Amino acid sequence: LIIEDYHWVDPSTLEFIQSLLGELLNQKLMLLMTSRPGHGLDFRGHPVVVNIDLNPLPDSQVSRIAQGMDTDNKLSEKAIAEIAQHAAGIPLYVEELTKSTLSAYSSLVDVKSTNFNIDSALLARVERRSSVKSVMQIGACVGRSFSYQWVSLLSSLEYEKLLESLELLVQSELVYQTDSPPNSRYTFKHELIRQAAYNSLNEGRRKKLFKKLLKLSSSKIKAPDELRAHYAFEAGRIEKASHLWEKCGDLAVEQSALQEAGNYYFSAIDSINRSRSAYCCSRELDLQVKLCQVNLIGLGFADKRTVDAFSRAYNLLIEVGEENNRHRFTILWGQWLVLNVSGQLDSALEKAHDLRSTALRRKDDYYIF
């Protein structure tokens, strides 16, 4: 079982991994996990886990890779030294910088003036073909992988030109292809390549693409709400993104995926704060209460994130200023629980009195109280 880039793992998958590790001792199963240095989850000390640190390649190994790719002996020692200097020992950078430098030689370009900016180096093989670069940028907005259907709907290229551009993009070895058009699917060789293509878009063009993506994902190509929320956010439809993330959070709660639900609600709150709409406080209060309840069940009363969530909800309650607000009892109840469990009994008693006066206004709340 291979789990690549587990620094991006979602909480439910992490829970699965942790439970699986406890079962591996007597099983004929090998679990291989990779992560970026300093960003992964540390399982050191676990009886069935062996940690292997892969350090950056030394200059001598970088030179050997570059020389091995230079089958026609075009690269000078100085050019190889510059590749080693800028690649920082990262194999992907070594490969791409070497290919870019060799491409510069083939094009009779002065190698000394070659720009070693990493994004430029990653895109150098498509830079001279605007149609190929355009297709690549569209794919970068769709995601790490994208289908022919997406590109054909988003691109203004004619059928033959689009097929040619996709073929050249695959030949550049920056993306991999499975199946044939119109059923083909393309995957970026590495997330860093997708990011480079994404960053090469100007803001105006990027926003237009995401507006199209959002519209298409609601009609011609059905996409998950999480992806549509991302498209809406990047398109500047902040309130739309907030509602979609809230919907994802509600679904995660139904599936008892509480940590995911908390992440979705947090994203919804963050986006609604950026919208600066007239009902921002009231809307954030609704979302914050959902986050409070998820944290209370998933993290417990004493967790700092639970305490902070209830504190923020209470401040919003005061800001909204509605004495009979439907969230008032829930927020006070949560604060009372936190105070009571942490032993702050005087403050807990004050909150209990507030709770009682609030509960008297509504039959259901009084029953709970």
mmCIF file of N, CA and C in Angstrom, residues 242-349:
data_model
loop_
_atom_site.group_PDB
_atom_site.id
_atom_site.type_symbol
_atom_site.label_atom_id
_atom_site.label_comp_id
_atom_site.label_asym_id
_atom_site.label_seq_id
_atom_site.Cartn_x
_atom_site.Cartn_y
_atom_site.Cartn_z
ATOM 1 N N SER A 242 -18.489 30.043 0.422
ATOM 2 C CA SER A 242 -18.814 29.815 1.830
ATOM 3 C C SER A 242 -19.961 28.823 1.984
ATOM 4 N N HIS A 243 -21.006 28.991 1.184
ATOM 5 C CA HIS A 243 -22.166 28.089 1.272
ATOM 6 C C HIS A 243 -21.797 26.669 0.834
ATOM 7 N N LEU A 244 -20.937 26.542 -0.170
ATOM 8 C CA LEU A 244 -20.526 25.220 -0.631
ATOM 9 C C LEU A 244 -19.661 24.523 0.419
ATOM 10 N N TRP A 245 -18.746 25.261 1.055
ATOM 11 C CA TRP A 245 -17.929 24.661 2.112
ATOM 12 C C TRP A 245 -18.795 24.261 3.309
ATOM 13 N N GLU A 246 -19.809 25.081 3.607
ATOM 14 C CA GLU A 246 -20.726 24.720 4.692
ATOM 15 C C GLU A 246 -21.461 23.419 4.357
ATOM 16 N N LYS A 247 -21.882 23.294 3.107
ATOM 17 C CA LYS A 247 -22.563 22.073 2.659
ATOM 18 C C LYS A 247 -21.642 20.858 2.822
ATOM 19 N N CYS A 248 -20.363 21.032 2.462
ATOM 20 C CA CYS A 248 -19.386 19.947 2.643
ATOM 21 C C CYS A 248 -19.251 19.590 4.123
ATOM 22 N N GLY A 249 -19.234 20.617 4.978
ATOM 23 C CA GLY A 249 -19.124 20.386 6.418
ATOM 24 C C GLY A 249 -20.320 19.623 6.964
ATOM 25 N N ASP A 250 -21.516 19.991 6.507
ATOM 26 C CA ASP A 250 -22.735 19.305 6.965
ATOM 27 C C ASP A 250 -22.713 17.834 6.568
ATOM 28 N N LEU A 251 -22.254 17.553 5.334
ATOM 29 C CA LEU A 251 -22.167 16.168 4.865
ATOM 30 C C LEU A 251 -21.136 15.391 5.674
ATOM 31 N N ALA A 252 -20.010 16.036 5.984
ATOM 32 C CA ALA A 252 -18.970 15.373 6.777
ATOM 33 C C ALA A 252 -19.485 15.035 8.178
ATOM 34 N N VAL A 253 -20.315 15.908 8.745
ATOM 35 C CA VAL A 253 -20.909 15.630 10.066
ATOM 36 C C VAL A 253 -21.798 14.393 9.989
ATOM 37 N N GLU A 254 -22.599 14.301 8.933
ATOM 38 C CA GLU A 254 -23.467 13.137 8.748
ATOM 39 C C GLU A 254 -22.659 11.851 8.673
ATOM 40 N N GLN A 255 -21.449 11.952 8.141
ATOM 41 C CA GLN A 255 -20.588 10.777 7.994
ATOM 42 C C GLN A 255 -19.643 10.593 9.178
ATOM 43 N N SER A 256 -19.849 11.398 10.227
ATOM 44 C CA SER A 256 -19.017 11.357 11.443
ATOM 45 C C SER A 256 -17.549 11.657 11.183
ATOM 46 N N ALA A 257 -17.276 12.371 10.089
ATOM 47 C CA ALA A 257 -15.906 12.817 9.793
ATOM 48 C C ALA A 257 -15.746 14.219 10.383
ATOM 49 N N LEU A 258 -15.601 14.278 11.716
ATOM 50 C CA LEU A 258 -15.712 15.555 12.424
ATOM 51 C C LEU A 258 -14.550 16.497 12.152
ATOM 52 N N GLN A 259 -13.350 15.966 12.002
ATOM 53 C CA GLN A 259 -12.214 16.853 11.742
ATOM 54 C C GLN A 259 -12.332 17.490 10.360
ATOM 55 N N GLU A 260 -12.781 16.696 9.371
ATOM 56 C CA GLU A 260 -13.006 17.275 8.049
ATOM 57 C C GLU A 260 -14.083 18.345 8.115
ATOM 58 N N ALA A 261 -15.146 18.052 8.879
ATOM 59 C CA ALA A 261 -16.234 19.022 9.017
ATOM 60 C C ALA A 261 -15.707 20.333 9.591
ATOM 61 N N GLY A 262 -14.859 20.220 10.621
ATOM 62 C CA GLY A 262 -14.271 21.419 11.212
ATOM 63 C C GLY A 262 -13.448 22.208 10.208
ATOM 64 N N ASN A 263 -12.688 21.499 9.366
ATOM 65 C CA ASN A 263 -11.878 22.173 8.340
ATOM 66 C C ASN A 263 -12.759 22.907 7.333
ATOM 67 N N TYR A 264 -13.857 22.257 6.920
ATOM 68 C CA TYR A 264 -14.769 22.882 5.962
ATOM 69 C C TYR A 264 -15.437 24.119 6.565
ATOM 70 N N TYR A 265 -15.902 24.009 7.807
ATOM 71 C CA TYR A 265 -16.545 25.162 8.454
ATOM 72 C C TYR A 265 -15.561 26.311 8.620
ATOM 73 N N PHE A 266 -14.314 25.949 8.939
ATOM 74 C CA PHE A 266 -13.286 26.985 9.080
ATOM 75 C C PHE A 266 -13.070 27.709 7.755
ATOM 76 N N SER A 267 -13.024 26.958 6.653
ATOM 77 C CA SER A 267 -12.865 27.566 5.324
ATOM 78 C C SER A 267 -14.056 28.462 4.999
ATOM 79 N N ALA A 268 -15.250 28.007 5.371
ATOM 80 C CA ALA A 268 -16.454 28.807 5.119
ATOM 81 C C ALA A 268 -16.407 30.112 5.906
ATOM 82 N N ILE A 269 -15.952 30.038 7.154
ATOM 83 C CA ILE A 269 -15.850 31.237 7.995
ATOM 84 C C ILE A 269 -14.807 32.192 7.434
ATOM 85 N N ASP A 270 -13.667 31.642 7.031
ATOM 86 C CA ASP A 270 -12.593 32.469 6.470
ATOM 87 C C ASP A 270 -13.062 33.197 5.214
ATOM 88 N N SER A 271 -13.790 32.488 4.352
ATOM 89 C CA SER A 271 -14.238 33.109 3.103
ATOM 90 C C SER A 271 -15.313 34.156 3.342
ATOM 91 N N ILE A 272 -16.236 33.915 4.295
ATOM 92 C CA ILE A 272 -17.302 34.889 4.543
ATOM 93 C C ILE A 272 -16.731 36.160 5.145
ATOM 94 N N ASN A 273 -15.654 36.025 5.905
ATOM 95 C CA ASN A 273 -15.004 37.217 6.469
ATOM 96 C C ASN A 273 -14.370 38.073 5.375
ATOM 97 N N ARG A 274 -13.935 37.418 4.301
ATOM 98 C CA ARG A 274 -13.328 38.160 3.198
ATOM 99 C C ARG A 274 -14.368 38.854 2.329
ATOM 100 N N SER A 275 -15.613 38.393 2.403
ATOM 101 C CA SER A 275 -16.650 38.957 1.536
ATOM 102 C C SER A 275 -17.100 40.340 1.980
ATOM 103 N N ARG A 276 -16.967 40.610 3.301
ATOM 104 C CA ARG A 276 -17.348 41.912 3.862
ATOM 105 C C ARG A 276 -18.792 42.278 3.518
ATOM 106 N N SER A 277 -19.644 41.283 3.515
ATOM 107 C CA SER A 277 -21.047 41.537 3.191
ATOM 108 C C SER A 277 -21.767 42.136 4.396
ATOM 109 N N ALA A 278 -22.964 42.635 4.150
ATOM 110 C CA ALA A 278 -23.716 43.331 5.193
ATOM 111 C C ALA A 278 -24.108 42.386 6.330
ATOM 112 N N TYR A 279 -24.315 41.096 6.020
ATOM 113 C CA TYR A 279 -24.751 40.149 7.035
ATOM 114 C C TYR A 279 -23.594 39.270 7.511
ATOM 115 N N CYS A 280 -22.385 39.774 7.413
ATOM 116 C CA CYS A 280 -21.191 38.997 7.707
ATOM 117 C C CYS A 280 -21.207 38.427 9.131
ATOM 118 N N CYS A 281 -21.523 39.250 10.123
ATOM 119 C CA CYS A 281 -21.495 38.801 11.528
ATOM 120 C C CYS A 281 -22.521 37.706 11.789
ATOM 121 N N SER A 282 -23.737 37.934 11.313
ATOM 122 C CA SER A 282 -24.806 36.958 11.523
ATOM 123 C C SER A 282 -24.484 35.639 10.841
ATOM 124 N N ARG A 283 -23.952 35.722 9.628
ATOM 125 C CA ARG A 283 -23.595 34.517 8.869
ATOM 126 C C ARG A 283 -22.434 33.787 9.536
ATOM 127 N N GLU A 284 -21.430 34.540 9.998
ATOM 128 C CA GLU A 284 -20.302 33.897 10.668
ATOM 129 C C GLU A 284 -20.754 33.230 11.963
ATOM 130 N N LEU A 285 -21.708 33.850 12.651
ATOM 131 C CA LEU A 285 -22.216 33.269 13.895
ATOM 132 C C LEU A 285 -22.836 31.899 13.633
ATOM 133 N N ASP A 286 -23.633 31.799 12.565
ATOM 134 C CA ASP A 286 -24.237 30.503 12.210
ATOM 135 C C ASP A 286 -23.159 29.441 11.994
ATOM 136 N N LEU A 287 -22.115 29.826 11.259
ATOM 137 C CA LEU A 287 -21.035 28.882 10.960
ATOM 138 C C LEU A 287 -20.196 28.564 12.195
ATOM 139 N N GLN A 288 -19.965 29.589 13.009
ATOM 140 C CA GLN A 288 -19.133 29.405 14.192
ATOM 141 C C GLN A 288 -19.795 28.440 15.176
ATOM 142 N N VAL A 289 -21.110 28.510 15.281
ATOM 143 C CA VAL A 289 -21.832 27.591 16.177
ATOM 144 C C VAL A 289 -21.671 26.147 15.693
ATOM 145 N N LYS A 290 -21.729 25.948 14.384
ATOM 146 C CA LYS A 290 -21.502 24.602 13.842
ATOM 147 C C LYS A 290 -20.087 24.129 14.150
ATOM 148 N N LEU A 291 -19.116 25.033 14.024
ATOM 149 C CA LEU A 291 -17.724 24.682 14.333
ATOM 150 C C LEU A 291 -17.583 24.346 15.818
ATOM 151 N N CYS A 292 -18.279 25.102 16.680
ATOM 152 C CA CYS A 292 -18.257 24.841 18.126
ATOM 153 C C CYS A 292 -18.736 23.425 18.429
ATOM 154 N N GLN A 293 -19.854 23.049 17.825
ATOM 155 C CA GLN A 293 -20.444 21.741 18.109
ATOM 156 C C GLN A 293 -19.548 20.611 17.625
ATOM 157 N N VAL A 294 -18.944 20.790 16.436
ATOM 158 C CA VAL A 294 -18.040 19.777 15.896
ATOM 159 C C VAL A 294 -16.803 19.643 16.781
ATOM 160 N N ASN A 295 -16.232 20.766 17.214
ATOM 161 C CA ASN A 295 -15.047 20.732 18.075
ATOM 162 C C ASN A 295 -15.364 20.105 19.431
ATOM 163 N N LEU A 296 -16.545 20.411 19.935
ATOM 164 C CA LEU A 296 -16.952 19.896 21.242
ATOM 165 C C LEU A 296 -16.987 18.374 21.236
ATOM 166 N N ILE A 297 -17.546 17.798 20.157
ATOM 167 C CA ILE A 297 -17.660 16.346 20.064
ATOM 168 C C ILE A 297 -16.334 15.717 19.633
ATOM 169 N N GLY A 298 -15.681 16.333 18.657
ATOM 170 C CA GLY A 298 -14.477 15.740 18.079
ATOM 171 C C GLY A 298 -13.209 15.954 18.882
ATOM 172 N N LEU A 299 -13.110 17.115 19.552
ATOM 173 C CA LEU A 299 -11.869 17.455 20.259
ATOM 174 C C LEU A 299 -12.013 17.438 21.776
ATOM 175 N N GLY A 300 -13.243 17.614 22.259
ATOM 176 C CA GLY A 300 -13.461 17.621 23.700
ATOM 177 C C GLY A 300 -13.587 19.021 24.266
ATOM 178 N N PHE A 301 -14.038 19.104 25.518
ATOM 179 C CA PHE A 301 -14.311 20.389 26.167
ATOM 180 C C PHE A 301 -13.062 21.235 26.381
ATOM 181 N N ALA A 302 -11.951 20.555 26.753
ATOM 182 C CA ALA A 302 -10.777 21.292 27.220
ATOM 183 C C ALA A 302 -9.821 21.708 26.099
ATOM 184 N N ASP A 303 -10.031 21.219 24.887
ATOM 185 C CA ASP A 303 -9.117 21.561 23.800
ATOM 186 C C ASP A 303 -9.166 23.056 23.505
ATOM 187 N N LYS A 304 -8.001 23.649 23.291
ATOM 188 C CA LYS A 304 -7.918 25.090 23.059
ATOM 189 C C LYS A 304 -8.773 25.537 21.883
ATOM 190 N N ARG A 305 -8.830 24.691 20.832
ATOM 191 C CA ARG A 305 -9.627 25.063 19.663
ATOM 192 C C ARG A 305 -11.113 25.140 19.993
ATOM 193 N N THR A 306 -11.565 24.278 20.898
ATOM 194 C CA THR A 306 -12.963 24.325 21.346
ATOM 195 C C THR A 306 -13.220 25.589 22.149
ATOM 196 N N VAL A 307 -12.308 25.876 23.066
ATOM 197 C CA VAL A 307 -12.438 27.081 23.897
ATOM 198 C C VAL A 307 -12.452 28.337 23.028
ATOM 199 N N ASP A 308 -11.533 28.408 22.075
ATOM 200 C CA ASP A 308 -11.434 29.572 21.188
ATOM 201 C C ASP A 308 -12.690 29.717 20.321
ATOM 202 N N ALA A 309 -13.227 28.592 19.861
ATOM 203 C CA ALA A 309 -14.418 28.632 19.007
ATOM 204 C C ALA A 309 -15.611 29.191 19.776
ATOM 205 N N PHE A 310 -15.800 28.744 21.012
ATOM 206 C CA PHE A 310 -16.915 29.246 21.819
ATOM 207 C C PHE A 310 -16.708 30.706 22.204
ATOM 208 N N SER A 311 -15.462 31.079 22.451
ATOM 209 C CA SER A 311 -15.160 32.471 22.776
ATOM 210 C C SER A 311 -15.493 33.396 21.611
ATOM 211 N N ARG A 312 -15.096 32.983 20.402
ATOM 212 C CA ARG A 312 -15.406 33.766 19.206
ATOM 213 C C ARG A 312 -16.910 33.840 18.979
ATOM 214 N N ALA A 313 -17.605 32.715 19.190
ATOM 215 C CA ALA A 313 -19.056 32.689 18.999
ATOM 216 C C ALA A 313 -19.743 33.652 19.967
ATOM 217 N N TYR A 314 -19.247 33.699 21.208
ATOM 218 C CA TYR A 314 -19.858 34.595 22.204
ATOM 219 C C TYR A 314 -19.647 36.068 21.831
ATOM 220 N N ASN A 315 -18.438 36.388 21.348
ATOM 221 C CA ASN A 315 -18.166 37.761 20.907
ATOM 222 C C ASN A 315 -19.061 38.158 19.738
ATOM 223 N N LEU A 316 -19.292 37.209 18.821
ATOM 224 C CA LEU A 316 -20.182 37.468 17.690
ATOM 225 C C LEU A 316 -21.612 37.664 18.157
ATOM 226 N N LEU A 317 -22.000 36.882 19.167
ATOM 227 C CA LEU A 317 -23.348 36.998 19.729
ATOM 228 C C LEU A 317 -23.588 38.399 20.280
ATOM 229 N N ILE A 318 -22.586 38.923 20.969
ATOM 230 C CA ILE A 318 -22.679 40.293 21.508
ATOM 231 C C ILE A 318 -22.722 41.302 20.371
ATOM 232 N N GLU A 319 -21.913 41.046 19.334
ATOM 233 C CA GLU A 319 -21.848 41.969 18.204
ATOM 234 C C GLU A 319 -23.173 42.002 17.435
ATOM 235 N N VAL A 320 -23.769 40.830 17.260
ATOM 236 C CA VAL A 320 -25.070 40.762 16.585
ATOM 237 C C VAL A 320 -26.135 41.465 17.424
ATOM 238 N N GLY A 321 -26.035 41.270 18.749
ATOM 239 C CA GLY A 321 -26.878 42.033 19.662
ATOM 240 C C GLY A 321 -28.335 41.623 19.743
ATOM 241 N N GLU A 322 -28.660 40.411 19.374
ATOM 242 C CA GLU A 322 -30.046 39.949 19.469
ATOM 243 C C GLU A 322 -30.213 39.158 20.768
ATOM 244 N N GLU A 323 -31.002 39.680 21.682
ATOM 245 C CA GLU A 323 -31.171 39.060 22.990
ATOM 246 C C GLU A 323 -31.812 37.670 22.869
ATOM 247 N N ASN A 324 -32.687 37.516 21.869
ATOM 248 C CA ASN A 324 -33.376 36.239 21.690
ATOM 249 C C ASN A 324 -32.773 35.417 20.550
ATOM 250 N N ASN A 325 -31.515 35.657 20.243
ATOM 251 C CA ASN A 325 -30.864 34.932 19.152
ATOM 252 C C ASN A 325 -30.946 33.428 19.389
ATOM 253 N N ARG A 326 -31.263 32.673 18.321
ATOM 254 C CA ARG A 326 -31.478 31.230 18.447
ATOM 255 C C ARG A 326 -30.221 30.477 18.865
ATOM 256 N N HIS A 327 -29.055 31.093 18.720
ATOM 257 C CA HIS A 327 -27.803 30.427 19.090
ATOM 258 C C HIS A 327 -27.381 30.727 20.534
ATOM 259 N N ARG A 328 -28.089 31.621 21.192
ATOM 260 C CA ARG A 328 -27.637 32.104 22.496
ATOM 261 C C ARG A 328 -27.489 30.960 23.513
ATOM 262 N N PHE A 329 -28.506 30.111 23.586
ATOM 263 C CA PHE A 329 -28.465 29.018 24.564
ATOM 264 C C PHE A 329 -27.308 28.064 24.275
ATOM 265 N N THR A 330 -27.145 27.701 23.003
ATOM 266 C CA THR A 330 -26.079 26.767 22.613
ATOM 267 C C THR A 330 -24.704 27.297 22.991
ATOM 268 N N ILE A 331 -24.481 28.594 22.728
ATOM 269 C CA ILE A 331 -23.173 29.197 23.011
ATOM 270 C C ILE A 331 -22.914 29.258 24.517
ATOM 271 N N LEU A 332 -23.926 29.684 25.284
ATOM 272 C CA LEU A 332 -23.764 29.758 26.738
ATOM 273 C C LEU A 332 -23.558 28.367 27.340
ATOM 274 N N TRP A 333 -24.270 27.386 26.794
ATOM 275 C CA TRP A 333 -24.139 26.001 27.267
ATOM 276 C C TRP A 333 -22.700 25.510 27.063
ATOM 277 N N GLY A 334 -22.144 25.776 25.895
ATOM 278 C CA GLY A 334 -20.779 25.363 25.607
ATOM 279 C C GLY A 334 -19.779 26.056 26.516
ATOM 280 N N GLN A 335 -19.981 27.346 26.749
ATOM 281 C CA GLN A 335 -19.068 28.071 27.637
ATOM 282 C C GLN A 335 -19.158 27.537 29.064
ATOM 283 N N TRP A 336 -20.380 27.208 29.488
ATOM 284 C CA TRP A 336 -20.544 26.651 30.844
ATOM 285 C C TRP A 336 -19.798 25.324 30.961
ATOM 286 N N LEU A 337 -19.918 24.467 29.938
ATOM 287 C CA LEU A 337 -19.220 23.186 29.958
ATOM 288 C C LEU A 337 -17.711 23.377 30.079
ATOM 289 N N VAL A 338 -17.163 24.290 29.257
ATOM 290 C CA VAL A 338 -15.718 24.545 29.263
ATOM 291 C C VAL A 338 -15.267 25.039 30.637
ATOM 292 N N LEU A 339 -15.999 25.982 31.204
ATOM 293 C CA LEU A 339 -15.646 26.547 32.516
ATOM 294 C C LEU A 339 -15.762 25.501 33.623
ATOM 295 N N ASN A 340 -16.806 24.706 33.539
ATOM 296 C CA ASN A 340 -17.045 23.705 34.574
ATOM 297 C C ASN A 340 -15.961 22.631 34.562
ATOM 298 N N VAL A 341 -15.628 22.135 33.363
ATOM 299 C CA VAL A 341 -14.622 21.074 33.239
ATOM 300 C C VAL A 341 -13.235 21.570 33.654
ATOM 301 N N SER A 342 -12.957 22.855 33.346
ATOM 302 C CA SER A 342 -11.627 23.396 33.680
ATOM 303 C C SER A 342 -11.527 23.860 35.137
ATOM 304 N N GLY A 343 -12.617 23.698 35.912
ATOM 305 C CA GLY A 343 -12.569 24.013 37.339
ATOM 306 C C GLY A 343 -12.787 25.476 37.694
ATOM 307 N N GLN A 344 -13.207 26.297 36.723
ATOM 308 C CA GLN A 344 -13.481 27.722 36.991
ATOM 309 C C GLN A 344 -14.935 27.848 37.462
ATOM 310 N N LEU A 345 -15.165 27.414 38.723
ATOM 311 C CA LEU A 345 -16.542 27.194 39.174
ATOM 312 C C LEU A 345 -17.316 28.486 39.401
ATOM 313 N N ASP A 346 -16.663 29.538 39.858
ATOM 314 C CA ASP A 346 -17.376 30.812 40.053
ATOM 315 C C ASP A 346 -17.894 31.342 38.724
ATOM 316 N N SER A 347 -17.021 31.318 37.727
ATOM 317 C CA SER A 347 -17.427 31.776 36.389
ATOM 318 C C SER A 347 -18.481 30.848 35.797
ATOM 319 N N ALA A 348 -18.347 29.543 36.086
ATOM 320 C CA ALA A 348 -19.323 28.567 35.583
ATOM 321 C C ALA A 348 -20.698 28.827 36.185
ATOM 322 N N LEU A 349 -20.725 29.213 37.472
ATOM 323 C CA LEU A 349 -22.005 29.499 38.136
ATOM 324 C C LEU A 349 -22.673 30.730 37.524
#
